[in-house]
CSV table of C-alpha atoms and ligand atoms in Angstrom, one decimal:
chain,number,residue,atom,x,y,z
A,190,UNK,CA,10.1,-5.4,12.1
A,191,UNK,CA,12.9,-3.6,14.0
A,192,UNK,CA,15.0,-4.7,16.9
A,193,UNK,CA,13.1,-2.1,19.0
A,194,UNK,CA,9.8,-3.8,18.0
A,195,UNK,CA,11.2,-7.0,19.4
A,196,UNK,CA,12.3,-5.3,22.6
A,197,UNK,CA,8.6,-4.6,23.2
A,198,UNK,CA,7.5,-8.2,23.0
A,199,UNK,CA,10.5,-10.3,24.0
A,200,UNK,CA,13.2,-10.3,26.7
A,201,UNK,CA,15.9,-9.1,24.2
A,202,UNK,CA,17.8,-6.0,23.3
A,203,UNK,CA,19.0,-4.2,20.2
A,204,UNK,CA,22.5,-4.5,21.5
A,205,UNK,CA,22.3,-8.4,21.8
A,206,UNK,CA,20.7,-8.8,18.4
A,207,UNK,CA,23.2,-6.5,16.6
A,208,UNK,CA,26.3,-7.9,18.2
A,209,UNK,CA,25.2,-11.6,17.9
A,210,UNK,CA,23.6,-11.4,14.4
A,211,UNK,CA,24.3,-8.1,12.7
A,212,UNK,CA,20.5,-7.7,12.2
A,213,UNK,CA,18.6,-4.4,12.6
A,214,UNK,CA,15.4,-4.9,10.7
A,215,UNK,CA,13.4,-7.6,8.8
A,216,UNK,CA,10.4,-7.3,6.5
A,217,UNK,CA,7.1,-9.2,7.1
A,218,UNK,CA,4.7,-9.6,4.2
A,219,UNK,CA,1.2,-8.3,4.9
A,220,UNK,CA,-1.4,-11.0,5.7
A,221,UNK,CA,-3.0,-10.9,2.2
A,222,UNK,CA,0.3,-11.7,0.5
A,223,UNK,CA,1.5,-15.3,0.1
A,224,UNK,CA,4.9,-16.5,-1.1
A,225,UNK,CA,3.7,-16.7,-4.7
A,226,UNK,CA,2.8,-13.0,-4.6
A,227,UNK,CA,6.3,-12.0,-3.4
A,228,UNK,CA,7.9,-14.4,-5.9
A,229,UNK,CA,5.8,-13.0,-8.8
A,230,UNK,CA,7.1,-9.5,-8.0
A,231,UNK,CA,10.7,-10.7,-7.9
A,232,UNK,CA,10.1,-12.6,-11.2
A,233,UNK,CA,8.6,-9.5,-12.9
A,234,UNK,CA,11.6,-7.5,-11.7
A,235,UNK,CA,14.1,-10.0,-13.1
A,236,UNK,CA,12.2,-10.2,-16.5
A,237,UNK,CA,12.2,-6.4,-16.8
A,238,UNK,CA,15.9,-6.2,-16.0
A,239,UNK,CA,16.7,-8.9,-18.6
A,240,UNK,CA,14.4,-7.3,-21.2
A,241,UNK,CA,12.4,-10.5,-21.5
A,242,UNK,CA,8.7,-11.5,-21.5
A,243,UNK,CA,7.2,-14.2,-19.2
A,244,UNK,CA,6.7,-16.4,-22.3
A,245,UNK,CA,10.4,-16.4,-22.9
A,246,UNK,CA,10.9,-18.6,-19.8
A,247,UNK,CA,10.7,-22.4,-20.4
A,248,UNK,CA,10.9,-23.5,-16.7
A,249,UNK,CA,10.1,-21.9,-13.4
A,250,UNK,CA,11.7,-23.3,-10.2
A,251,UNK,CA,10.8,-22.0,-6.8
A,252,UNK,CA,12.9,-22.8,-3.7
A,253,UNK,CA,10.9,-22.3,-0.5
A,254,UNK,CA,10.0,-23.8,2.9
A,255,UNK,CA,7.0,-21.6,3.1
A,256,UNK,CA,5.0,-22.5,-0.1
A,257,UNK,CA,1.5,-21.2,-0.6
A,258,UNK,CA,0.2,-24.8,-0.1
A,259,UNK,CA,1.9,-28.2,0.7
A,260,UNK,CA,0.8,-28.8,-2.9
A,261,UNK,CA,0.5,-27.8,-5.7
A,262,UNK,CA,3.9,-26.2,-6.2
A,263,UNK,CA,4.2,-22.5,-5.7
A,264,UNK,CA,6.1,-22.3,-9.0
A,265,UNK,CA,2.9,-23.3,-10.9
A,266,UNK,CA,1.1,-20.4,-9.3
A,267,UNK,CA,3.9,-17.9,-10.0
A,268,UNK,CA,3.9,-19.0,-13.7
A,269,UNK,CA,0.1,-18.5,-13.8
A,270,UNK,CA,0.4,-15.1,-12.2
A,271,UNK,CA,2.8,-14.1,-15.0
A,272,UNK,CA,0.2,-15.3,-17.5
A,273,UNK,CA,2.2,-18.4,-18.5
A,274,UNK,CA,0.5,-21.8,-18.9
A,275,UNK,CA,2.0,-24.9,-20.3
A,276,UNK,CA,5.7,-24.4,-19.3
A,277,UNK,CA,7.5,-26.5,-16.7
A,278,UNK,CA,7.2,-25.4,-13.1
A,279,UNK,CA,8.2,-27.0,-9.8
A,280,UNK,CA,9.4,-26.3,-6.3
A,281,UNK,CA,12.5,-27.5,-4.5
A,282,UNK,CA,12.6,-27.6,-0.7
A,283,UNK,CA,16.1,-27.6,0.7
A,284,UNK,CA,15.7,-24.7,3.2
A,285,UNK,CA,18.3,-21.9,3.1
A,286,UNK,CA,20.4,-23.8,0.6
A,287,UNK,CA,17.6,-23.4,-2.0
A,288,UNK,CA,19.2,-20.9,-4.4
A,289,UNK,CA,22.6,-22.6,-4.1
A,290,UNK,CA,21.0,-25.8,-5.3
A,291,UNK,CA,18.9,-24.0,-8.0
A,292,UNK,CA,21.9,-22.4,-9.7
A,293,UNK,CA,23.7,-25.6,-10.9
A,294,UNK,CA,20.3,-27.2,-11.6
A,295,UNK,CA,19.3,-24.4,-13.9
A,296,UNK,CA,22.8,-24.3,-15.5
A,297,UNK,CA,22.6,-28.1,-16.1
A,298,UNK,CA,19.2,-27.8,-17.7
A,299,UNK,CA,20.3,-25.1,-20.1
A,300,UNK,CA,23.6,-26.8,-20.9
A,301,UNK,CA,21.9,-30.1,-21.6
A,302,UNK,CA,19.4,-28.4,-24.0
A,303,UNK,CA,16.4,-29.3,-21.9
A,304,UNK,CA,15.4,-25.7,-21.5
A,305,UNK,CA,16.6,-22.5,-23.1
A,306,UNK,CA,15.8,-20.2,-20.1
A,307,UNK,CA,15.1,-21.2,-16.5
A,308,UNK,CA,13.8,-18.8,-13.9
A,309,UNK,CA,15.0,-19.6,-10.4
A,310,UNK,CA,13.3,-18.0,-7.5
A,311,UNK,CA,14.0,-18.1,-3.7
A,312,UNK,CA,11.1,-16.9,-1.7
A,313,UNK,CA,10.0,-17.1,1.9
A,314,UNK,CA,7.2,-15.8,4.2
A,315,UNK,CA,9.0,-17.1,7.3
A,316,UNK,CA,7.0,-14.6,9.5
A,317,UNK,CA,4.1,-17.2,9.2
A,318,UNK,CA,6.1,-19.9,10.8
A,319,UNK,CA,7.9,-18.0,13.6
A,320,UNK,CA,7.2,-18.6,17.3
A,321,UNK,CA,7.1,-15.0,18.4
A,322,UNK,CA,7.6,-16.1,22.0
A,323,UNK,CA,11.0,-17.8,21.3
A,324,UNK,CA,13.6,-15.1,21.3
A,325,UNK,CA,16.3,-17.4,20.0
A,326,UNK,CA,14.5,-17.8,16.6
A,327,UNK,CA,11.9,-15.1,16.3
A,328,UNK,CA,14.4,-12.3,15.8
A,329,UNK,CA,16.4,-14.1,13.1
A,330,UNK,CA,14.0,-14.5,10.2
A,331,UNK,CA,12.3,-12.3,7.7
A,332,UNK,CA,10.2,-12.5,4.5
A,333,UNK,CA,11.5,-11.8,0.9
A,334,UNK,CA,12.0,-13.0,-2.6
A,335,UNK,CA,14.6,-12.9,-5.2
A,336,UNK,CA,14.7,-14.2,-8.8
A,337,UNK,CA,17.3,-14.8,-11.5
A,338,UNK,CA,17.1,-16.1,-15.1
A,339,UNK,CA,19.7,-18.6,-16.3
A,340,UNK,CA,20.0,-18.7,-20.1
A,341,UNK,CA,21.8,-20.9,-22.6
A,342,UNK,CA,24.8,-19.1,-24.2
A,343,UNK,CA,27.7,-20.2,-26.3
A,344,UNK,CA,30.4,-22.2,-24.4
A,345,UNK,CA,32.9,-19.3,-24.3
A,346,UNK,CA,30.4,-17.1,-22.3
A,347,UNK,CA,29.2,-19.8,-20.0
A,348,UNK,CA,29.2,-18.3,-16.5
A,349,UNK,CA,28.7,-21.5,-14.4
A,350,UNK,CA,32.2,-22.6,-13.3
A,351,UNK,CA,31.7,-25.2,-10.6
A,352,UNK,CA,29.5,-26.3,-7.7
A,353,UNK,CA,29.6,-28.5,-4.6
A,354,UNK,CA,26.3,-29.4,-2.9
A,355,UNK,CA,25.8,-31.6,0.2
A,356,UNK,CA,23.4,-32.7,2.8
A,357,UNK,CA,23.3,-34.6,6.1
A,358,UNK,CA,19.9,-35.8,7.3
A,359,UNK,CA,21.1,-37.5,10.5
A,360,UNK,CA,19.7,-34.8,12.7
A,361,UNK,CA,16.8,-33.0,10.9
A,362,UNK,CA,15.6,-31.6,14.3
A,363,UNK,CA,18.6,-29.2,14.3
A,364,UNK,CA,16.5,-26.9,12.2
A,365,UNK,CA,12.9,-27.9,11.4
A,366,UNK,CA,9.2,-27.4,11.6
A,367,UNK,CA,8.0,-30.4,13.6
A,368,UNK,CA,4.3,-30.6,12.8
A,369,UNK,CA,2.2,-30.5,9.7
A,370,UNK,CA,3.9,-33.2,7.7
A,371,UNK,CA,3.3,-36.9,7.5
A,372,UNK,CA,5.4,-37.7,10.6
A,373,UNK,CA,3.4,-35.5,12.9
A,374,UNK,CA,0.2,-34.3,11.4
A,375,UNK,CA,-1.0,-31.0,12.9
A,376,UNK,CA,-3.3,-31.2,15.9
A,377,UNK,CA,-4.8,-28.7,18.3
A,378,UNK,CA,-2.2,-29.8,20.9
A,379,UNK,CA,0.6,-29.4,18.3
A,380,UNK,CA,-0.6,-25.8,17.6
A,381,UNK,CA,-0.8,-25.0,21.3
A,382,UNK,CA,2.8,-26.3,21.7
A,383,UNK,CA,4.0,-24.3,18.7
A,384,UNK,CA,5.0,-27.5,16.9
A,385,UNK,CA,3.9,-25.7,13.6
A,386,UNK,CA,6.7,-23.1,14.1
A,387,UNK,CA,10.5,-23.1,13.5
A,388,UNK,CA,12.6,-25.0,16.0
A,389,UNK,CA,16.4,-24.6,15.9
A,390,UNK,CA,19.6,-25.6,17.7
A,391,UNK,CA,21.3,-22.3,16.8
A,392,UNK,CA,24.8,-22.9,18.2
A,393,UNK,CA,25.2,-26.3,16.5
A,394,UNK,CA,24.0,-25.0,13.2
A,395,UNK,CA,26.4,-22.1,13.5
A,396,UNK,CA,29.4,-24.3,13.8
A,397,UNK,CA,28.3,-26.6,10.9
A,398,UNK,CA,27.6,-23.5,8.7
A,399,UNK,CA,31.1,-22.0,8.9
A,400,UNK,CA,32.8,-25.4,8.4
A,401,UNK,CA,30.8,-26.3,5.3
A,402,UNK,CA,30.8,-22.9,3.7
A,403,UNK,CA,34.6,-22.8,3.9
A,404,UNK,CA,35.1,-26.4,2.8
A,405,UNK,CA,32.8,-26.2,-0.2
A,406,UNK,CA,34.1,-22.7,-1.2
A,407,UNK,CA,37.6,-24.1,-1.4
A,408,UNK,CA,36.4,-27.1,-3.4
A,409,UNK,CA,34.5,-25.1,-6.0
A,410,UNK,CA,37.4,-22.6,-6.5
A,411,UNK,CA,39.9,-25.4,-6.9
A,412,UNK,CA,37.7,-27.2,-9.4
A,413,UNK,CA,37.4,-23.9,-11.4
A,414,UNK,CA,41.2,-23.5,-11.2
A,415,UNK,CA,40.8,-20.4,-9.1
A,416,UNK,CA,42.0,-19.2,-5.7
A,417,UNK,CA,40.3,-17.0,-3.1
A,418,UNK,CA,42.3,-14.1,-4.5
A,419,UNK,CA,40.3,-14.4,-7.7
A,420,UNK,CA,37.0,-14.0,-6.0
A,421,UNK,CA,35.6,-10.5,-6.8
A,422,UNK,CA,32.4,-11.0,-4.7
A,423,UNK,CA,31.5,-13.5,-2.1
A,424,UNK,CA,27.7,-13.6,-1.8
A,425,UNK,CA,26.9,-15.8,1.2
A,426,UNK,CA,23.6,-16.8,2.6
A,427,UNK,CA,22.6,-14.1,5.1
A,428,UNK,CA,22.1,-16.0,8.3
A,429,UNK,CA,24.4,-14.3,10.7
A,430,UNK,CA,27.0,-11.6,10.2
A,431,UNK,CA,29.4,-13.5,12.5
A,432,UNK,CA,29.0,-16.7,10.3
A,433,UNK,CA,29.7,-14.7,7.1
A,434,UNK,CA,32.7,-13.0,8.7
A,435,UNK,CA,34.1,-16.2,10.2
A,436,UNK,CA,33.9,-18.0,6.8
A,437,UNK,CA,35.4,-15.1,4.9
A,438,UNK,CA,38.2,-14.8,7.4
A,439,UNK,CA,39.1,-18.5,7.1
A,440,UNK,CA,39.0,-18.1,3.3
A,441,UNK,CA,41.1,-14.9,3.5
A,442,UNK,CA,38.6,-12.9,1.6
A,443,UNK,CA,38.6,-9.3,2.7
A,444,UNK,CA,35.4,-7.8,4.3
A,445,UNK,CA,34.8,-5.4,1.5
A,446,UNK,CA,34.4,-8.2,-1.0
A,447,UNK,CA,31.6,-9.9,1.0
A,448,UNK,CA,28.1,-8.8,0.1
A,449,UNK,CA,26.1,-8.2,3.3
A,450,UNK,CA,22.6,-6.9,3.6
A,451,UNK,CA,21.5,-8.8,6.7
A,452,UNK,CA,20.9,-5.6,8.7
A,453,UNK,CA,17.9,-4.8,6.5
A,454,UNK,CA,16.3,-8.2,6.0
A,455,UNK,CA,17.4,-10.7,8.6
A,456,UNK,CA,17.6,-14.3,7.4
A,457,UNK,CA,15.3,-14.7,4.4
A,458,UNK,CA,16.4,-18.4,3.9
A,459,UNK,CA,16.3,-19.3,0.2
A,460,UNK,CA,15.7,-15.6,-0.8
A,461,UNK,CA,18.7,-14.2,0.9
A,462,UNK,CA,21.3,-14.9,-1.9
A,463,UNK,CA,19.2,-13.7,-4.8
A,464,UNK,CA,18.2,-10.6,-2.9
A,465,UNK,CA,21.9,-9.9,-2.2
A,466,UNK,CA,22.8,-10.6,-5.9
A,467,UNK,CA,20.0,-8.2,-7.0
A,468,UNK,CA,21.3,-5.5,-4.8
A,469,UNK,CA,24.8,-6.0,-6.0
A,470,UNK,CA,23.6,-5.5,-9.6
A,471,UNK,CA,21.6,-2.4,-8.5
A,472,UNK,CA,24.7,-0.9,-6.8
A,473,UNK,CA,26.4,-1.0,-10.2
A,474,UNK,CA,29.5,-2.6,-8.9
A,475,UNK,CA,29.4,-5.9,-10.8
A,476,UNK,CA,31.6,-6.0,-13.9
A,477,UNK,CA,31.8,-8.4,-16.8
A,478,UNK,CA,34.2,-11.2,-15.9
A,479,UNK,CA,33.8,-10.8,-12.1
A,480,UNK,CA,34.1,-14.0,-10.2
A,481,UNK,CA,31.2,-14.6,-7.7
A,482,UNK,CA,31.4,-17.1,-5.0
A,483,UNK,CA,27.9,-18.1,-3.8
A,484,UNK,CA,27.9,-20.1,-0.5
A,485,UNK,CA,25.3,-21.1,1.9
A,486,UNK,CA,23.8,-23.7,4.3
A,487,UNK,CA,20.6,-24.5,6.0
A,488,UNK,CA,18.1,-27.0,7.3
A,489,UNK,CA,18.6,-30.6,6.3
A,490,UNK,CA,21.2,-29.9,7.2
A,491,UNK,CA,22.3,-28.9,3.7
A,492,UNK,CA,25.0,-26.7,2.2
A,493,UNK,CA,26.8,-25.8,-0.9
A,494,UNK,CA,28.9,-23.3,-2.9
A,495,UNK,CA,28.9,-22.2,-6.5
A,496,UNK,CA,31.5,-20.4,-8.5
A,497,UNK,CA,30.1,-18.2,-11.3
A,498,UNK,CA,31.7,-15.8,-13.8
A,499,UNK,CA,29.5,-12.7,-14.3
A,500,UNK,CA,28.8,-12.0,-18.0
A,501,UNK,CA,26.2,-9.3,-18.3
B,208,LIG,O1,19.8,-20.2,7.7
B,208,LIG,C1,20.2,-21.1,8.7
B,208,LIG,C2,19.5,-20.8,9.9
B,208,LIG,N1,20.2,-20.8,11.1
B,208,LIG,C3,21.2,-20.1,11.5
B,208,LIG,O2,21.9,-19.5,10.7
B,208,LIG,C4,21.5,-20.1,12.9
B,208,LIG,C5,22.9,-20.1,13.3
B,208,LIG,N2,23.1,-19.7,14.6
B,208,LIG,C6,23.2,-18.4,15.1
B,208,LIG,O3,23.1,-17.5,14.3
B,208,LIG,C7,23.4,-18.2,16.5
B,208,LIG,O4,23.7,-19.4,17.2
B,208,LIG,C8,22.2,-17.5,17.2
B,208,LIG,C9,22.2,-16.0,16.7
B,208,LIG,C10,20.9,-18.2,16.9
B,208,LIG,C11,22.5,-17.4,18.7
B,208,LIG,O5,23.7,-16.8,19.0
B,208,LIG,P1,24.8,-17.5,20.0
B,208,LIG,O6,25.9,-16.6,20.1
B,208,LIG,O7,25.0,-18.9,19.4
B,208,LIG,O8,24.0,-17.6,21.3
B,208,LIG,P2,23.5,-18.8,22.2
B,208,LIG,O9,22.5,-19.6,21.5
B,208,LIG,O10,24.8,-19.5,22.6
B,208,LIG,O11,22.9,-18.1,23.4
B,208,LIG,C12,23.6,-17.3,24.3
B,208,LIG,C13,22.7,-16.7,25.3
B,208,LIG,C14,21.7,-17.7,25.9
B,208,LIG,O12,21.5,-17.3,27.2
B,208,LIG,P3,22.3,-18.1,28.4
B,208,LIG,O13,21.8,-19.5,28.3
B,208,LIG,O14,23.7,-18.0,28.1
B,208,LIG,O15,21.8,-17.4,29.6
B,208,LIG,C15,20.4,-17.4,25.1
B,208,LIG,O16,19.3,-17.7,25.9
B,208,LIG,O17,21.9,-15.7,24.6
B,208,LIG,C16,20.5,-15.9,24.9
B,208,LIG,N3,19.7,-15.5,23.8
B,208,LIG,C17,19.2,-14.2,23.7
B,208,LIG,N4,19.4,-13.1,24.5
B,208,LIG,C18,18.8,-12.0,24.1
B,208,LIG,C19,19.2,-16.2,22.7
B,208,LIG,N5,18.5,-15.4,21.9
B,208,LIG,C20,18.5,-14.1,22.5
B,208,LIG,C21,17.9,-12.9,22.2
B,208,LIG,N6,18.1,-11.9,23.0
B,208,LIG,N7,17.2,-12.7,21.1
């Protein structure tokens, strides 16, 4: 879905979208594909790259706000699609911060000896919950999936350095899907009023995002005895190019060290960071020992940062 496609259906322009967000295109899954289908593809890709079989994974975690069903967990379906039955599988729902929350969760599981390998997936089919008549949200989001495998290694090779996660539920309506849950079950009127679609106070979320990304980035680096000069790659949640650039500027991280692919995918929520990580690997620029700063924010509101030493 290109900016030109939106010009045909909304009072918007390529110029507005590019200058305000950095986005040019997003991908929408075809109607027959659900989140579990996208997630399964990403999972297969990750397994292939790691030289592992589905049976080598002990736990599957899916972060999503667009699960196949309210329940059961999309992770159960993904595991089954991969031919795995009997291993742990569950979803987490913390909006765009999903992958940022999954990383320390998976690292803690493997460190504690609960699991040997954990597959963490971020997946969204946000096209299903967009109000295509609302220009302030419709143009922002896209569909996608990314997956990573976190494996137990000896302490000297442990890549997880530090994390800081947070949330503030005082104003959930800043970014939410009003109807379809226990507070507001879905009705015909709710559907007519688009209460089953994304609602967002964009400007407020923007300010919060920059502040929290900067704050938690500094916290995790300090905790890992690092400074922003040590960061080889900053992989931020891809919500808005201006947000990423503002955060990087305050952190004094040069533009060429920020991984940006927002122009191709828009905001894919919990999928954006693993997709960006995957493309960084594919580009062949990641080196053993590189320090990656993952940082993001989203509905909740929620936020977090993770410092990771690459060891592959
Ligand atoms: O993953 C977390 C999810 N959320 C976010 O990351 C959202 C963070 N927020 C943002 O990225 C930005 O706030 C937006 C991109 C959503 C909006 O950019 P902005 O610079 O904050 O614009 P604004 O909301 O202050 O709106 C400025 C104007 C308004 O018109 P008026 O009231 O000044 O006449 C909007 O109606 O831009 C208008 N506008 C548009 N115009 C053309 C809003 N959307 C569009 C559009 N095309 N698509």
